[in-house]
DNA sequence: AAAAAAT
């Protein structure tokens, strides 16, 4: 179905065309006429199916732009989703000159109050901050006619039901309600009964729970091997854009540190980071400046990032729904995707739970060997060298480099490159805290060391307390390349690929 | 049990 068959204003159709769409997705084709007819609607669909426009377009159409009051309210589970929704609605409504703002925690409330004073017609927000504004009397909802509960199952999981209830007390009772949810558990149906009137249900085939465009793999890996296995996979698979999920905020921090230490272009995102940081990291990832985004489930749902080629479940999700959401970040908008889930022996039950829900059997993936991984790194290095050579107009250099690379044992050369490429070679041993705290850690009164960077990563907890100074000294060879002439003459980063056998 | 969300 084409958009122009949906009785939408020309102003909206122009914006849709600008966005590059002509064909409506199933949820849009089915939902838009219903919303326009004024009935309550339950939409069972995930982000990436065109959900936002399916409520956004009819809402924008019915907005009276002469009316300075807030006429539509959209409640989102996470701040990032609120921002994303606001941006999309603003884009779709640009020719209607409707004003859409987002209010959410972690950002300056005074600025938001100013924006609220400027008479927006649509407000997108997260529950906590919406309530905050209501209490401050800076958010007036008495003219709201449409309410959207976006990702309702997610909001339910996060315990927002009471908040939503309090927010809705401030909305006139005869409003139209639209509820979106990827899954439809009983509590969602209860909410629907409570807040909605004879809702029409639009269901997008549950068969598409996990798109078949996603190749789903699993890797059996013990906890302490996971990190190495994953980085080897990176080297072999060379993801364009990878999303890596960890179970806790702390593990996300550790993983990020570890990946950075090994020279991967990685950043983390979770709820304890400042909102500013969250936004900037997400922006970097969306614009491709960042290849590896390590995240808690804050990024599992709703976020629409195009071009995620790989999703890695470093920690398998305990909740099967979470798995569906996580891998749904890839294989979007017609692209194919790959997901890899790491499973340790005591996590097999989670795996079974997931496979039962999705009705898909994950293909076992053999962890790459060191040699395979190094070959992968080598290829990447080759490409980089070639690229740089072209860039510097030193085309002659490329064949020479090729030759060099072919001449030497890849293993030796790759190890060397590794050492040269990584920003902090000493930090290469990475230690990720095990899931459960280790039993007694021989508490001999000194807890000065091992938190954090885990440099040196002794796996053996023997009490060699004098060992403090036995760092292996093979990095004694001076890494400081301050040889009189500074090398910032060359604009780009230059590296010395000196070939020297390892002692 | 963790994460998210108001300060």
Coordinates of N, CA and C (backbone and C1' of nucleotides) in Angstrom, one line a residue, chain A residues 105 126 129 248-249 271 278, chain B:
Chain A
X105 N 14.6 12.7 31.8 CA 15.6 13.0 32.9 C 17.0 13.1 32.4
X126 N 9.7 10.5 29.1 CA 9.8 9.4 30.0 C 9.0 9.6 31.2
X129 N 10.3 12.1 34.4 CA 10.4 13.5 34.1 C 9.0 14.1 33.8
X248 N 25.5 -6.5 33.1 CA 25.4 -5.5 34.1 C 26.2 -4.2 33.7
X249 N 25.9 -3.1 34.3 CA 26.6 -1.9 34.0 C 28.1 -2.1 34.2
X271 N 22.9 3.0 32.0 CA 22.2 4.0 32.7 C 22.9 4.8 33.7
X278 N 25.8 9.4 27.2 CA 24.9 8.5 26.5 C 24.6 8.9 25.1
Chain B
dA1 P 17.5 -12.2 43.9 O5' 18.8 -12.1 43.1 C5' 19.5 -12.8 42.2 C4' 20.1 -11.9 41.2 C3' 20.1 -10.4 41.6 O3' 21.3 -9.8 41.0 C1' 18.8 -10.7 39.6
dA2 P 21.4 -8.2 41.1 O5' 21.0 -7.8 39.6 C5' 21.7 -8.4 38.5 C4' 21.6 -7.5 37.3 C3' 21.7 -6.0 37.5 O3' 22.4 -5.4 36.5 C1' 19.6 -6.5 36.6
dA3 P 22.7 -3.9 36.6 O5' 21.7 -3.3 35.5 C5' 21.7 -3.7 34.2 C4' 20.5 -3.0 33.5 C3' 20.4 -1.5 33.8 O3' 20.6 -0.8 32.6 C1' 18.3 -2.7 34.1
dA4 P 20.8 0.8 32.8 O5' 19.2 1.3 32.6 C5' 18.6 1.2 31.4 C4' 17.2 1.6 31.6 C3' 17.0 3.0 32.3 O3' 16.8 4.0 31.3 C1' 15.6 1.4 33.3
dA5 P 17.0 5.5 31.7 O5' 15.6 5.8 32.5 C5' 14.3 5.6 32.0 C4' 13.4 6.2 33.0 C3' 13.9 7.5 33.6 O3' 12.8 8.4 33.8 C1' 13.5 5.9 35.3
dA6 P 13.2 9.9 33.6 O5' 13.8 10.2 35.0 C5' 12.9 10.6 36.1 C4' 13.4 11.9 36.6 C3' 14.8 11.8 37.3 O3' 15.2 13.2 37.4 C1' 13.2 12.0 38.9
dT7 P 16.6 13.7 36.9 O5' 17.2 14.3 38.2 C5' 16.9 15.6 38.6 C4' 17.1 15.9 40.0 C3' 18.4 15.3 40.5 O3' 19.1 16.4 41.2 C1' 16.7 14.6 41.9

